[in-house]
XYZ file of N, CA and C in Angstrom:
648
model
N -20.799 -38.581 137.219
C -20.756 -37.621 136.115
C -21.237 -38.289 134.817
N -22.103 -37.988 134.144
C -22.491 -38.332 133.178
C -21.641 -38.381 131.880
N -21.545 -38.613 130.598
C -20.857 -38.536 129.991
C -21.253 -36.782 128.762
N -22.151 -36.466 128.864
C -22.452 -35.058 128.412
C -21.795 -34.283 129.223
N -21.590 -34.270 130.765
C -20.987 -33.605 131.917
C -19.565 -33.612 131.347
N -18.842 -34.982 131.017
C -17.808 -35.159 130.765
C -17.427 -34.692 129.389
N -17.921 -34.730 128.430
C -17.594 -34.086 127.319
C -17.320 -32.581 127.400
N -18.517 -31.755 128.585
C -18.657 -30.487 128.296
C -17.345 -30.101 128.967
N -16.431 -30.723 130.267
C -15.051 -30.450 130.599
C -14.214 -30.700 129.794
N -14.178 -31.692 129.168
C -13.069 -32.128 127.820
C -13.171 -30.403 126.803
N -14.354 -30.094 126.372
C -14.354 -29.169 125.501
C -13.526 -27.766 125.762
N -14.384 -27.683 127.862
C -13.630 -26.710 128.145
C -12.013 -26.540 128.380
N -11.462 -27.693 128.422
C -10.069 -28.044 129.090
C -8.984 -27.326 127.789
N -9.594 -28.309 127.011
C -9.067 -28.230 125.166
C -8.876 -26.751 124.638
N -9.868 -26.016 125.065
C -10.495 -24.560 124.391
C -9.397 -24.205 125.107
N -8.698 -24.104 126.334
C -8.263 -23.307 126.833
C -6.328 -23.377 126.334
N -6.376 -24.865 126.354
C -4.931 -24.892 125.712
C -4.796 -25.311 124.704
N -5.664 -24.996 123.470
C -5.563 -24.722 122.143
C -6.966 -24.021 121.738
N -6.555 -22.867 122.065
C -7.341 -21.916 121.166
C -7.737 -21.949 120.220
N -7.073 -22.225 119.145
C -6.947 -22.139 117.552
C -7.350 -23.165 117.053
N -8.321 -23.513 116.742
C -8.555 -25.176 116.644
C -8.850 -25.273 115.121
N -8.149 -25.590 114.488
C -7.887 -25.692 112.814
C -7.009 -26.425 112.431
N -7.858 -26.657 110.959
C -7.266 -27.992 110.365
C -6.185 -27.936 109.894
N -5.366 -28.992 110.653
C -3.475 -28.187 109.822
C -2.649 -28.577 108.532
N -3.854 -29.328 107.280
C -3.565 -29.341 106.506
C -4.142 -27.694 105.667
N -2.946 -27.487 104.625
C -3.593 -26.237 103.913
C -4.102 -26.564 102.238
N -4.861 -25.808 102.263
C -5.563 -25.843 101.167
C -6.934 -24.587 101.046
N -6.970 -24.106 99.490
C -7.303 -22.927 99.048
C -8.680 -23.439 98.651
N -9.124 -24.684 98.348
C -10.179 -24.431 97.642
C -10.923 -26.121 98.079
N -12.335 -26.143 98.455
C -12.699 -27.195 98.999
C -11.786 -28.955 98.494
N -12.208 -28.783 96.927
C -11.530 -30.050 96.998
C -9.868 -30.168 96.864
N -9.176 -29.314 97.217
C -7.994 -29.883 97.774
C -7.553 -29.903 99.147
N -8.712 -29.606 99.947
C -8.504 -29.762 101.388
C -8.893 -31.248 100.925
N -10.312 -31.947 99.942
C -10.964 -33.619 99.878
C -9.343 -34.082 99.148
N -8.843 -33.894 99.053
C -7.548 -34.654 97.941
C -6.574 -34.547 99.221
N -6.288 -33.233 99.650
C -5.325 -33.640 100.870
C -5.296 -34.822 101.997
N -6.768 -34.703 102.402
C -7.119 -35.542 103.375
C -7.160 -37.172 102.514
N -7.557 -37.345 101.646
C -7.211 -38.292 101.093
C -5.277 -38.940 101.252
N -4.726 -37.820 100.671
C -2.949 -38.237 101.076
C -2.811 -37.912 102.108
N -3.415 -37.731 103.462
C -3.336 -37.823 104.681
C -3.105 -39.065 105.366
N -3.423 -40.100 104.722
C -4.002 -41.706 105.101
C -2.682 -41.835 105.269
N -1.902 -42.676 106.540
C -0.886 -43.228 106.585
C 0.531 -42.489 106.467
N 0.027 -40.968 106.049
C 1.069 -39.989 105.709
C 0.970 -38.560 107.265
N 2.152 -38.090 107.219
C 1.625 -36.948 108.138
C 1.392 -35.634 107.265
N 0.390 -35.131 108.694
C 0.014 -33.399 107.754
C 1.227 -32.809 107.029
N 2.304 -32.638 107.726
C 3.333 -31.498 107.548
C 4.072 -32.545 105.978
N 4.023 -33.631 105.979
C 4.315 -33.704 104.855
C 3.623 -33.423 103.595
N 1.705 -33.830 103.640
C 0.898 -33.665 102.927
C 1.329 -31.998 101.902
N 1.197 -31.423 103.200
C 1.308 -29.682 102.869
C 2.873 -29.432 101.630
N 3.335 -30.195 102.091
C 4.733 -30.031 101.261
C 4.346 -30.901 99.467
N 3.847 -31.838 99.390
C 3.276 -32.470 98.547
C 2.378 -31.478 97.733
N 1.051 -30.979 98.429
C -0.201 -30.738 97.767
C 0.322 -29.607 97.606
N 1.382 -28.397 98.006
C 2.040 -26.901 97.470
C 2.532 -26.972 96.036
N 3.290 -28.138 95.770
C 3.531 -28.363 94.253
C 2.683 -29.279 93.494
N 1.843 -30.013 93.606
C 0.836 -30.514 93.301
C -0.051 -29.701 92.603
N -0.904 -28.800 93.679
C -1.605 -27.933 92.829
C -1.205 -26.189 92.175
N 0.599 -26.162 92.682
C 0.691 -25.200 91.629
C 0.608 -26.036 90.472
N 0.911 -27.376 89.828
C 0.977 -27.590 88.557
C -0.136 -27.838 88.168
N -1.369 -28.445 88.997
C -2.570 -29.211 88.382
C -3.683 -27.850 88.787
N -3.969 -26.901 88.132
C -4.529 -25.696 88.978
C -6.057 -25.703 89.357
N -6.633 -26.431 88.503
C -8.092 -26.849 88.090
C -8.122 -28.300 88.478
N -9.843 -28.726 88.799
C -10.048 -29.978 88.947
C -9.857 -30.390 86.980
N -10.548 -29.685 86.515
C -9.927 -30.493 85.059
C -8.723 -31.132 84.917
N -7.838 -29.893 85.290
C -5.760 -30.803 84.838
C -6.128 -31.676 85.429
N -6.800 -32.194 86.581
C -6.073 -33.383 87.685
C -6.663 -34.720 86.791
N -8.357 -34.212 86.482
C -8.791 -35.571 85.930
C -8.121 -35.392 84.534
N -7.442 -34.750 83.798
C -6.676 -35.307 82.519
C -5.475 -35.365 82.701
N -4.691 -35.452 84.059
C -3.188 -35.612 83.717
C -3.655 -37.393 83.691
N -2.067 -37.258 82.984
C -1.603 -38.466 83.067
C -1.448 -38.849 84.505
N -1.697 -40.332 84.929
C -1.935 -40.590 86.420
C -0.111 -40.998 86.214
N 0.591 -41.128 86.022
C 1.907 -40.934 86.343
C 2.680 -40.154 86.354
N 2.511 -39.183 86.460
C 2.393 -37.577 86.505
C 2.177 -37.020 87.899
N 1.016 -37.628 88.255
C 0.239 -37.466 89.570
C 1.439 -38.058 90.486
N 1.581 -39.447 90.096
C 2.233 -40.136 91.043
C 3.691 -40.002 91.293
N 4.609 -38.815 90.154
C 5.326 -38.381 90.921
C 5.296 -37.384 91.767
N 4.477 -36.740 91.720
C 3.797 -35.592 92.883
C 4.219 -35.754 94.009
N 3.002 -37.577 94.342
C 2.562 -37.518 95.557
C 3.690 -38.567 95.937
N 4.618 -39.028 95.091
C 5.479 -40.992 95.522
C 5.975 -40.494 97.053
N 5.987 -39.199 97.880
C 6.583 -39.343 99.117
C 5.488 -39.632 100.011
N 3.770 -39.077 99.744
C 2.979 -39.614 100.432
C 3.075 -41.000 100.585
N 3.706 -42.261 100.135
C 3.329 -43.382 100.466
C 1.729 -43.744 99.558
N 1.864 -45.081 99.773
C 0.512 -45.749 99.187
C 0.202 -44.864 97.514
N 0.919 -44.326 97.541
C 1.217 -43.298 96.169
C 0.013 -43.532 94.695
N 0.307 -44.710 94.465
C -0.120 -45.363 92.978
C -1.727 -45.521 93.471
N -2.262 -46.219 94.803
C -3.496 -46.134 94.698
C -4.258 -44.756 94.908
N -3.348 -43.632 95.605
C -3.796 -42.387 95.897
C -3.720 -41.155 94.405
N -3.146 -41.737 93.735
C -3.010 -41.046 92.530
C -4.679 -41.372 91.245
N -4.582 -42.566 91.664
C -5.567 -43.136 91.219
C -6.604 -42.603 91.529
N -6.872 -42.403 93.082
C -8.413 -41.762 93.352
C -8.069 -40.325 93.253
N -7.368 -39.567 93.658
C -7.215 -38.406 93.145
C -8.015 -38.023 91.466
N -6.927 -39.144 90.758
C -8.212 -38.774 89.354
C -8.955 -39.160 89.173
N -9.595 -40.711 89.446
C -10.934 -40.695 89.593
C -12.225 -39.626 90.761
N -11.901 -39.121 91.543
C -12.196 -38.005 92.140
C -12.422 -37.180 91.550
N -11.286 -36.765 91.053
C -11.817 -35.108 89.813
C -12.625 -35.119 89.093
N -12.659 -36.363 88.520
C -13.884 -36.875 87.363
C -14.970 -36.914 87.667
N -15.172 -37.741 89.142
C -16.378 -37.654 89.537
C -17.233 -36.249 90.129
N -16.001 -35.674 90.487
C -16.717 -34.165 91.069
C -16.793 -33.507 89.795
N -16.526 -33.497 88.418
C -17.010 -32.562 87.412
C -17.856 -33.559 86.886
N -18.343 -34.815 86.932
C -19.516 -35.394 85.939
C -20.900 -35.495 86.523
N -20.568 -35.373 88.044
C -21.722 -35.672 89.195
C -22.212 -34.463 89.934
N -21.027 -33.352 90.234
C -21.428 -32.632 90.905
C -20.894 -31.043 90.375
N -20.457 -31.356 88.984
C -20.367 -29.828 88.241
C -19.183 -29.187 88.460
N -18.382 -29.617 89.348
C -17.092 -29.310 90.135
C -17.076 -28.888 91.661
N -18.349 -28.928 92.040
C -18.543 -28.698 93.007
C -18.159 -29.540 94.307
N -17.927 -29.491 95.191
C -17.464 -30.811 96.192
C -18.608 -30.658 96.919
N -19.684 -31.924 96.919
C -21.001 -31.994 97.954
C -21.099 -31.623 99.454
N -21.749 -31.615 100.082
C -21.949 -31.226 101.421
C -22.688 -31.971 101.894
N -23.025 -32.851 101.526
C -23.363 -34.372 102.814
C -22.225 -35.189 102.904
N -21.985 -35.735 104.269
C -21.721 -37.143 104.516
C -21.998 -38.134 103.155
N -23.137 -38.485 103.171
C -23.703 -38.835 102.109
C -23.506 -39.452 100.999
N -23.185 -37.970 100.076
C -22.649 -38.019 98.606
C -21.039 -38.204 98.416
N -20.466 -37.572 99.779
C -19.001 -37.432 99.791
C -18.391 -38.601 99.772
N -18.885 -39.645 100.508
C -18.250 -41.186 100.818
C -18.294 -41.696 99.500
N -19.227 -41.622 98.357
C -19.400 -42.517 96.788
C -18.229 -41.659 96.513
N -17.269 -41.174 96.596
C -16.176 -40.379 96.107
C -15.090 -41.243 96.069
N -14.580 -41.594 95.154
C -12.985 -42.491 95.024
C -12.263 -42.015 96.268
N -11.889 -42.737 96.981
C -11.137 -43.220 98.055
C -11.262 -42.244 99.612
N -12.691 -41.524 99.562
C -13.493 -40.918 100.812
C -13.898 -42.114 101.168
N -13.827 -41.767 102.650
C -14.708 -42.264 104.012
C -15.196 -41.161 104.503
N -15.632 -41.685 105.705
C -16.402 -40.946 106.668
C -15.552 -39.990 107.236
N -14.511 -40.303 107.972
C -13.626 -39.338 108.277
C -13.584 -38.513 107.520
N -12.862 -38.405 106.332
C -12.574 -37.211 105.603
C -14.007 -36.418 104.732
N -14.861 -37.376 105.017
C -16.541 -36.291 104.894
C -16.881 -35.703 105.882
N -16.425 -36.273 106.896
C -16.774 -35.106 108.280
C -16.294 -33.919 108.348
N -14.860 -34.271 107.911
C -14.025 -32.780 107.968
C -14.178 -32.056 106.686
N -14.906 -32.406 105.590
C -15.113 -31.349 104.721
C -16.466 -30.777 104.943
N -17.679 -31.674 105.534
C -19.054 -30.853 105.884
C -18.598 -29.824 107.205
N -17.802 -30.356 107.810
C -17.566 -28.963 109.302
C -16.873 -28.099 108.872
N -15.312 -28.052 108.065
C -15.009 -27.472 107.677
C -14.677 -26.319 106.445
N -15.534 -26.938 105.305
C -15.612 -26.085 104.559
C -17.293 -25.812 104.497
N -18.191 -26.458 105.230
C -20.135 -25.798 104.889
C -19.828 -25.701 106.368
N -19.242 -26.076 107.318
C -19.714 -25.437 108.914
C -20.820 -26.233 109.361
N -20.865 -27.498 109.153
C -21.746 -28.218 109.902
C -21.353 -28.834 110.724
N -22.198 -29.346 111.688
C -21.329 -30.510 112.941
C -21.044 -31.628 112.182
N -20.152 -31.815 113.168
C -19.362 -32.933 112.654
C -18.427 -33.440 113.538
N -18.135 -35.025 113.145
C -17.420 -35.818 113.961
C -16.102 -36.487 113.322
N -14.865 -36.124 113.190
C -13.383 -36.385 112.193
C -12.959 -37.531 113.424
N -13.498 -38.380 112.830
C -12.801 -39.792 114.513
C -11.495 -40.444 112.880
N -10.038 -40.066 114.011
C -9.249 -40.204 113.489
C -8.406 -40.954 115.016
N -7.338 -41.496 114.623
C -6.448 -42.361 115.506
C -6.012 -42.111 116.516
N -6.005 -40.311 116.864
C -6.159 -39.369 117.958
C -7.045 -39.613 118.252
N -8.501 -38.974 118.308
C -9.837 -39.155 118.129
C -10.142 -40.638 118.892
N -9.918 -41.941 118.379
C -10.224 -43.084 118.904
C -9.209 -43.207 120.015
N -7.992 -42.904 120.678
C -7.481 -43.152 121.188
C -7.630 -42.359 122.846
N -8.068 -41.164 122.498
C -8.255 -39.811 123.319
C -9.476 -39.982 123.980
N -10.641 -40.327 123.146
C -12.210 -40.254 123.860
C -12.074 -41.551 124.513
N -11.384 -42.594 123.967
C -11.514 -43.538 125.215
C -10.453 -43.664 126.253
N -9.500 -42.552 125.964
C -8.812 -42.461 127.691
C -9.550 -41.964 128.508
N -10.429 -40.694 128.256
C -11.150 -39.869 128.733
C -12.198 -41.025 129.141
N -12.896 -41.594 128.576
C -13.913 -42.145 128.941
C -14.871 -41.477 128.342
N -15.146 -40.805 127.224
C -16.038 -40.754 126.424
C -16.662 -41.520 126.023
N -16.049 -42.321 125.401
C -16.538 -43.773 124.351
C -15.318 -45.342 124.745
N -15.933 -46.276 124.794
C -15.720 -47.585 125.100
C -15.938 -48.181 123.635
N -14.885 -47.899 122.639
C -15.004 -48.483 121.308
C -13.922 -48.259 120.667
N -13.786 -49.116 119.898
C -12.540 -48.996 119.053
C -12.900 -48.802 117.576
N -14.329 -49.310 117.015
C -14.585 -48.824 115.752
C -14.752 -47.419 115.590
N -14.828 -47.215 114.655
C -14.402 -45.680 114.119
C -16.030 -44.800 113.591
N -16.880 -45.615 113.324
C -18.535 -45.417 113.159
C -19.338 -45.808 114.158
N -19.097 -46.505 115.014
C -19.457 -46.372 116.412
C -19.152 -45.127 117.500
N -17.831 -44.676 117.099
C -17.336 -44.016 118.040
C -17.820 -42.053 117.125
N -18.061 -42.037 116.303
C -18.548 -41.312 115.470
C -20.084 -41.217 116.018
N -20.833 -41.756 116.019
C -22.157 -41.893 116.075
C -22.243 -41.798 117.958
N -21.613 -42.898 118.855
C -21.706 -42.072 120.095
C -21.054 -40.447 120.152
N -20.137 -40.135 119.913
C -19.970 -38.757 119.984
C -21.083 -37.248 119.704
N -21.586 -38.373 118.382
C -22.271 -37.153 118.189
C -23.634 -36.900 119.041
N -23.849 -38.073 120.407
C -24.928 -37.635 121.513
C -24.474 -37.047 122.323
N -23.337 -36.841 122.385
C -22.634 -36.087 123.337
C -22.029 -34.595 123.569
N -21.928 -34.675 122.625
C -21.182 -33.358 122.119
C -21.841 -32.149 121.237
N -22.165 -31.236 121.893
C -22.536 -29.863 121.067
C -22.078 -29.755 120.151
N -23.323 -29.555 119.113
C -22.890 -29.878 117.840
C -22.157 -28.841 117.367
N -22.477 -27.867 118.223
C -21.562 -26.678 117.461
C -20.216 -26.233 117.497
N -19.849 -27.339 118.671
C -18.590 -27.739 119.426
C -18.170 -28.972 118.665
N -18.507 -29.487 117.958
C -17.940 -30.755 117.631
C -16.629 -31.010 116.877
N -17.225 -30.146 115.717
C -15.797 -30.351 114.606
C -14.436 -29.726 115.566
N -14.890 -28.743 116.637
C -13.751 -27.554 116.763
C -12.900 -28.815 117.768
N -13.902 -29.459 118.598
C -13.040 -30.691 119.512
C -12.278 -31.560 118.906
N -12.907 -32.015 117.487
C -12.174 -33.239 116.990
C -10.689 -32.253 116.310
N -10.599 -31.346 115.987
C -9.413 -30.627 115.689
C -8.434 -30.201 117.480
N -8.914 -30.157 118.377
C -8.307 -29.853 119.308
C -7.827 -31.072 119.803
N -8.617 -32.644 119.519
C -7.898 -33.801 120.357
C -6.678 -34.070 119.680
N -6.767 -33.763 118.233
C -5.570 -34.171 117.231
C -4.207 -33.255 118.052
N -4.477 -32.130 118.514
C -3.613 -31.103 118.641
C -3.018 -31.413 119.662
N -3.587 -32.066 120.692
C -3.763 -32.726 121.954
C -2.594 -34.081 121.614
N -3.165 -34.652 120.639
C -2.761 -36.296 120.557
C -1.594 -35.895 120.084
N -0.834 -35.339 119.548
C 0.563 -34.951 119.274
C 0.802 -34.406 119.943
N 0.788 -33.311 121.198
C 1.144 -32.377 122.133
C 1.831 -33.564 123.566
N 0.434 -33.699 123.530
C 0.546 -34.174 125.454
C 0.229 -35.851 125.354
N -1.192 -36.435 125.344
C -2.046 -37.415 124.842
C -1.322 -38.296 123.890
N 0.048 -38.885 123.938
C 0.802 -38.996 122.706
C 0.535 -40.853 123.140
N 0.363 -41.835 121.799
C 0.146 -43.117 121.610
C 1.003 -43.824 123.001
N 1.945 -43.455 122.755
C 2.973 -44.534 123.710
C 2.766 -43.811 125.393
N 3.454 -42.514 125.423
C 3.905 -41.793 126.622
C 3.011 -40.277 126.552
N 2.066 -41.209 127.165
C 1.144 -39.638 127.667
C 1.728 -39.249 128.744
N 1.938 -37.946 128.182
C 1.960 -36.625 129.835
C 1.053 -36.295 130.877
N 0.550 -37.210 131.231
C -0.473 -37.173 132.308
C -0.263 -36.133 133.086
N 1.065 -35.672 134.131
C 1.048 -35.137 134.664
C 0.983 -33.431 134.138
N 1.272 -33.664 133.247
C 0.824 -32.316 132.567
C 0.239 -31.616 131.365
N -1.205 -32.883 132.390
C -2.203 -32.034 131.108
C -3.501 -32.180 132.108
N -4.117 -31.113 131.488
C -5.079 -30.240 132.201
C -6.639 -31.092 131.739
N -6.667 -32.160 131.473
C -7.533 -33.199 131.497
C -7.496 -34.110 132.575
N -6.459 -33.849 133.338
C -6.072 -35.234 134.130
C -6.860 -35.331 135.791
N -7.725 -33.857 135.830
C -8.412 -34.158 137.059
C -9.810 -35.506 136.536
N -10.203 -35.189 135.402
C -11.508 -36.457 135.364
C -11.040 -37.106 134.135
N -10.173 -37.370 133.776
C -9.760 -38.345 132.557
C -9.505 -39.475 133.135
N -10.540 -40.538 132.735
C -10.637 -41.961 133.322
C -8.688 -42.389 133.570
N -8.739 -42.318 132.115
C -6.743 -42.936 131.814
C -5.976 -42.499 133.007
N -6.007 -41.350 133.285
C -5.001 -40.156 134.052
C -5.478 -40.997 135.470
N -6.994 -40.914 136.087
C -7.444 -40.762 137.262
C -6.819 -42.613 137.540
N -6.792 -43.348 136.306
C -6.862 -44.781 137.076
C -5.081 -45.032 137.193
N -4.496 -44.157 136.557
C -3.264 -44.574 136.757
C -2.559 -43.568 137.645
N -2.790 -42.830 138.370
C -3.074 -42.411 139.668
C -3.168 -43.314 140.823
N -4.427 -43.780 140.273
C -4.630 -44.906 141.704
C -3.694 -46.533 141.608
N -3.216 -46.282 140.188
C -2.339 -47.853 139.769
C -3.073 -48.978 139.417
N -4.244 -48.145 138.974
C -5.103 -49.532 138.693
C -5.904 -49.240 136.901
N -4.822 -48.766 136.712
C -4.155 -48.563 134.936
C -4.327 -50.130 134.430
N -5.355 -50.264 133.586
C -5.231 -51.918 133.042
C -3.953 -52.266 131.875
């Protein structure tokens, strides 16, 4: 089986037991989905959401954010963790999206990464998810999942980004990298995967070799 063969079952497996394949942080307006995902780092969604609800009732505009006081910010976010440097790019962020890009949040890969405290990850998920382009969100699910499956044989995160995207329909892409996450907390979990009950496990390298006990 090739690995396009294998992707196109992963897609179908996923589709079927998560329908809904969306990003489960919330946010109203492009750049506070880019600011969420930013306090995403090291933090979980369900807390983010609790954070960024009073966050941006007070800061309503990218303006408030780049003129509050950054200690202001940082009592916002002090339960996200890493707090003081995330407060920081938060307002350098705002600044840069009203001096560079008018307030607008860009739509490349590209431009998004020169953004105070963006990577690649969180430019993927704002070009798929808010312009609808393909895209590849390789997150700790993401790296952990395609190589049980046997997608990808990598542990970097731009490697495993860049093979994916030969593999995978592009028009399918972003909707998979939201379904492995859904996956990687469901079933697919770091320590104690549910192998036996999950509907990947007829060709999932992980599943099939520890089956035979020859699980490395």
């Amino acid at each position: 089986m090739t690995k396009k063969e294998l992707a196109l079952l992963s897609i179908d497996a996923l589709k079927l037991l998560y329908p809904d394949a969306v990003c489960s942080l919330v946010a109203e307006k492009p750049y506070e989905l880019l600011m969420a995902t930013r306090l995403s780092a090291q933090c979980t969604d369900a807390r983010v959401n609790i954070v960024t609800e009073k966050l941006f009732k007070k800061f309503t505009t990218l303006e408030s954010i780049a003129d509050a006081d950054i200690t202001e910010i940082e009592d916002y976010i002090k339960s996200c963790g890493l707090y003081k440097t995330k407060a920081r790019d938060l307002k350098n962020m705002a600044n840069e999206l009203i001096e560079r890009y008018n307030g607008v949040v860009p739509d490349t890969i590209e431009e998004l990464i020169t953004l105070s405290g963006i990577g690649r990850k969180t430019a993927n998920l704002i070009v798929g998810d808010v312009y609808g382009k393909p895209s590849v969100v390789v997150d700790t699910h993401c790296i952990r999942i395609t190589n049980r499956i046997g997608l990808v044989n990598e542990k970097d995160p731009y490697k495993i980004e860049v093979a994916l995207k030969k593999i995978l329909p592009p028009d399918e892409s972003g909707d998979f990298c939201h379904r492995i996450v859904l996956h990687g907390r469901a079933l697919c979990t770091a320590r104690c995967p549910k192998c036996e009950d999950c509907p990947l496990n007829s060709f999932c390298k992980y599943a099939l070799n520890l089956k035979k006990g020859t699980l490395d």
